[in-house]
């Protein structure tokens, strides 16, 4: 028999998985708490026991999605020993993740709209943006790119990649457009050297 702690964890996991699926399929504004509770097989009261609001549940889902994207970026970068290649492949992994309709809807469309830019940015700073900042810091320290403030550079690149990911999500030819985007991004990155 499951302990109360295990039951809480199972209920939270079920709510998050259900909410994630529904938010990805229908968008935040088109999903009600009653729908999430019913689909997860719990009462609305049980949902409120775990999350104070739909926005709180969404924030939890978004944080997990951003963590997953950050893990993808880190995994792709870590597959290469050269810091420059790590940067380029990490950027590629981010753009590829952004073409996933679930990630695009939750992280890039609903995230900033639901939580506001500042809170969304804080979550992003803890995941893929942190990896980008770390990679750029390593390259500046190694002398691969000229000494410069890393924070504005990371913001500029992050903004460009977020915009590219949104564009790619609406592409009729995602694979070709992603490769064209990576070519343009690589040229942009090469200009930093």
Tab-separated table of C-alpha atoms in Angstrom:
chain	number	residue	atom	x	y	z
A	1	UNK	CA	0.000	0.000	0.000
A	2	UNK	CA	1.303	3.450	-0.935
A	3	UNK	CA	2.185	5.931	1.787
A	4	UNK	CA	0.503	9.338	1.890
A	5	UNK	CA	3.679	10.879	0.475
A	6	UNK	CA	3.703	8.399	-2.410
A	7	UNK	CA	0.010	9.072	-3.056
A	8	UNK	CA	0.702	12.841	-3.142
A	9	UNK	CA	3.572	12.320	-5.563
A	10	UNK	CA	1.457	10.050	-7.775
A	11	UNK	CA	-1.414	12.550	-7.825
A	12	UNK	CA	0.940	15.438	-8.596
A	13	UNK	CA	2.578	13.424	-11.394
A	14	UNK	CA	-0.813	12.479	-12.858
A	15	UNK	CA	-2.036	16.074	-12.741
A	16	UNK	CA	1.140	17.385	-14.356
A	17	UNK	CA	1.191	14.763	-17.112
A	18	UNK	CA	-2.472	15.358	-17.884
A	19	UNK	CA	-2.149	19.135	-17.785
A	20	UNK	CA	0.924	19.010	-19.986
A	21	UNK	CA	-0.876	16.937	-22.604
A	22	UNK	CA	-3.967	19.160	-22.539
A	23	UNK	CA	-2.037	22.449	-22.541
A	24	UNK	CA	0.050	21.205	-25.471
A	25	UNK	CA	-2.989	20.022	-27.452
A	26	UNK	CA	-5.365	22.914	-26.772
A	27	UNK	CA	-3.358	25.814	-25.358
A	28	UNK	CA	-3.559	27.194	-21.844
A	29	UNK	CA	-6.622	29.376	-22.406
A	30	UNK	CA	-8.676	26.500	-23.812
A	31	UNK	CA	-8.226	24.110	-20.881
A	32	UNK	CA	-10.151	24.390	-17.622
A	33	UNK	CA	-9.226	22.959	-14.249
A	34	UNK	CA	-12.322	20.751	-14.262
A	35	UNK	CA	-11.167	19.183	-17.533
A	36	UNK	CA	-7.691	18.550	-16.122
A	37	UNK	CA	-9.071	17.035	-12.909
A	38	UNK	CA	-11.481	14.754	-14.773
A	39	UNK	CA	-8.854	13.627	-17.277
A	40	UNK	CA	-6.418	12.906	-14.423
A	41	UNK	CA	-9.079	10.964	-12.530
A	42	UNK	CA	-9.105	13.235	-9.479
A	43	UNK	CA	-11.534	15.706	-7.992
A	44	UNK	CA	-11.175	19.426	-8.494
A	45	UNK	CA	-10.605	19.653	-4.735
A	46	UNK	CA	-7.665	17.260	-5.029
A	47	UNK	CA	-6.243	19.423	-7.794
A	48	UNK	CA	-6.514	22.515	-5.581
A	49	UNK	CA	-4.855	20.587	-2.764
A	50	UNK	CA	-1.752	20.274	-4.943
A	51	UNK	CA	-1.914	23.512	-6.956
A	52	UNK	CA	-3.455	26.805	-5.873
A	53	UNK	CA	-4.534	27.759	-9.401
A	54	UNK	CA	-4.356	26.822	-13.061
A	55	UNK	CA	-1.460	29.253	-13.426
A	56	UNK	CA	0.431	27.489	-10.606
A	57	UNK	CA	-0.104	24.128	-12.317
A	58	UNK	CA	0.991	25.606	-15.641
A	59	UNK	CA	4.102	27.087	-14.033
A	60	UNK	CA	5.017	23.639	-12.717
A	61	UNK	CA	4.487	22.086	-16.172
A	62	UNK	CA	6.455	24.865	-17.888
A	63	UNK	CA	9.352	24.516	-15.449
A	64	UNK	CA	9.562	20.805	-16.246
A	65	UNK	CA	9.406	21.452	-20.014
A	66	UNK	CA	12.157	24.075	-19.753
A	67	UNK	CA	14.254	21.703	-17.656
A	68	UNK	CA	13.857	19.015	-20.329
A	69	UNK	CA	14.921	21.422	-23.066
A	70	UNK	CA	17.916	22.453	-20.956
A	71	UNK	CA	18.825	18.781	-20.516
A	72	UNK	CA	18.617	18.238	-24.289
A	73	UNK	CA	20.861	21.232	-24.898
A	74	UNK	CA	23.377	20.076	-22.290
A	75	UNK	CA	23.372	16.496	-23.586
A	76	UNK	CA	23.979	17.649	-27.170
A	77	UNK	CA	26.784	19.972	-26.066
A	78	UNK	CA	28.425	17.382	-23.818
A	79	UNK	CA	28.690	14.971	-26.747
A	80	UNK	CA	31.557	17.126	-28.098
A	81	UNK	CA	34.916	17.963	-26.491
A	82	UNK	CA	35.442	21.284	-28.285
A	83	UNK	CA	33.716	24.279	-26.589
A	84	UNK	CA	32.869	25.915	-29.929
A	85	UNK	CA	31.181	22.765	-31.215
A	86	UNK	CA	29.398	22.471	-27.877
A	87	UNK	CA	27.915	25.931	-28.415
A	88	UNK	CA	26.814	25.218	-31.975
A	89	UNK	CA	25.358	21.792	-31.151
A	90	UNK	CA	23.629	23.137	-28.051
A	91	UNK	CA	21.990	25.796	-30.233
A	92	UNK	CA	20.979	23.114	-32.736
A	93	UNK	CA	19.430	21.048	-29.928
A	94	UNK	CA	17.463	24.070	-28.722
A	95	UNK	CA	16.110	24.809	-32.196
A	96	UNK	CA	15.229	21.150	-32.713
A	97	UNK	CA	13.417	21.028	-29.370
A	98	UNK	CA	11.529	24.170	-30.320
A	99	UNK	CA	10.069	22.436	-33.366
A	100	UNK	CA	8.308	19.935	-31.091
A	101	UNK	CA	4.683	21.190	-31.070
A	102	UNK	CA	4.273	20.403	-27.365
A	103	UNK	CA	7.351	22.370	-26.363
A	104	UNK	CA	6.527	25.186	-28.739
A	105	UNK	CA	2.992	25.609	-27.366
A	106	UNK	CA	3.889	25.376	-23.687
A	107	UNK	CA	7.311	27.018	-23.588
A	108	UNK	CA	7.326	29.556	-26.398
A	109	UNK	CA	3.702	30.578	-26.899
A	110	UNK	CA	1.850	30.125	-23.618
A	111	UNK	CA	4.794	30.495	-21.232
A	112	UNK	CA	5.451	34.223	-21.691
A	113	UNK	CA	1.735	34.978	-22.181
A	114	UNK	CA	0.566	33.174	-19.039
A	115	UNK	CA	3.368	33.948	-16.603
A	116	UNK	CA	4.554	37.250	-18.009
A	117	UNK	CA	7.916	37.937	-19.563
A	118	UNK	CA	9.868	38.373	-16.313
A	119	UNK	CA	8.768	35.113	-14.699
A	120	UNK	CA	9.178	33.222	-17.988
A	121	UNK	CA	12.661	34.672	-18.334
A	122	UNK	CA	13.551	33.612	-14.781
A	123	UNK	CA	12.582	30.022	-15.577
A	124	UNK	CA	14.486	30.164	-18.864
A	125	UNK	CA	17.555	31.493	-17.044
A	126	UNK	CA	17.543	28.347	-14.910
A	127	UNK	CA	17.527	26.007	-17.910
A	128	UNK	CA	18.669	26.457	-21.521
A	129	UNK	CA	19.649	30.132	-21.145
A	130	UNK	CA	22.012	29.154	-18.329
A	131	UNK	CA	23.734	26.667	-20.652
A	132	UNK	CA	24.096	29.342	-23.321
A	133	UNK	CA	25.609	31.800	-20.838
A	134	UNK	CA	27.996	29.138	-19.533
A	135	UNK	CA	29.091	28.222	-23.066
A	136	UNK	CA	29.728	31.842	-24.014
A	137	UNK	CA	31.643	32.462	-20.781
A	138	UNK	CA	33.863	29.468	-21.543
A	139	UNK	CA	34.543	30.782	-25.052
A	140	UNK	CA	35.379	34.278	-23.817
A	141	UNK	CA	37.655	32.875	-21.107
A	142	UNK	CA	39.426	30.648	-23.639
A	143	UNK	CA	39.906	33.572	-26.011
A	144	UNK	CA	37.823	31.948	-28.745
A	145	UNK	CA	35.655	35.046	-28.861
A	146	UNK	CA	36.899	38.508	-27.869
A	147	UNK	CA	36.433	39.703	-24.293
A	148	UNK	CA	32.993	41.229	-23.893
A	149	UNK	CA	30.062	41.257	-21.495
A	150	UNK	CA	28.457	37.816	-21.804
A	151	UNK	CA	24.996	38.708	-20.458
A	152	UNK	CA	23.870	40.933	-23.366
A	153	UNK	CA	25.383	38.541	-25.886
A	154	UNK	CA	23.506	35.610	-24.335
A	155	UNK	CA	20.258	37.625	-24.387
A	156	UNK	CA	20.722	38.543	-28.048
A	157	UNK	CA	21.409	34.959	-29.091
A	158	UNK	CA	18.612	33.596	-26.923
A	159	UNK	CA	16.131	36.048	-28.409
A	160	UNK	CA	17.201	35.169	-31.936
A	161	UNK	CA	16.859	31.453	-31.253
A	162	UNK	CA	13.456	31.833	-29.558
A	163	UNK	CA	12.190	33.779	-32.561
A	164	UNK	CA	13.648	31.205	-34.947
A	165	UNK	CA	12.035	28.379	-32.972
A	166	UNK	CA	8.640	30.083	-33.231
A	167	UNK	CA	9.113	30.552	-36.961
A	168	UNK	CA	10.181	26.924	-37.401
A	169	UNK	CA	7.132	25.726	-35.504
A	170	UNK	CA	4.946	27.242	-38.235
A	171	UNK	CA	7.104	26.022	-41.098
A	172	UNK	CA	5.672	23.843	-43.841
A	173	UNK	CA	9.123	22.334	-44.356
A	174	UNK	CA	10.580	22.081	-40.862
A	175	UNK	CA	13.647	19.996	-41.707
A	176	UNK	CA	14.861	22.214	-44.550
A	177	UNK	CA	14.026	25.414	-42.690
A	178	UNK	CA	15.797	24.176	-39.538
A	179	UNK	CA	18.938	23.470	-41.572
A	180	UNK	CA	18.703	26.905	-43.220
A	181	UNK	CA	18.258	28.451	-39.782
A	182	UNK	CA	21.288	26.580	-38.440
A	183	UNK	CA	23.337	27.757	-41.402
A	184	UNK	CA	22.354	31.366	-40.704
A	185	UNK	CA	22.927	30.925	-36.961
A	186	UNK	CA	26.324	29.342	-37.538
A	187	UNK	CA	27.350	32.283	-39.712
A	188	UNK	CA	26.142	34.653	-37.016
A	189	UNK	CA	28.072	32.714	-34.353
A	190	UNK	CA	31.193	32.567	-36.555
A	191	UNK	CA	31.159	36.368	-36.734
A	192	UNK	CA	31.804	36.401	-32.965
A	193	UNK	CA	35.201	34.719	-33.344
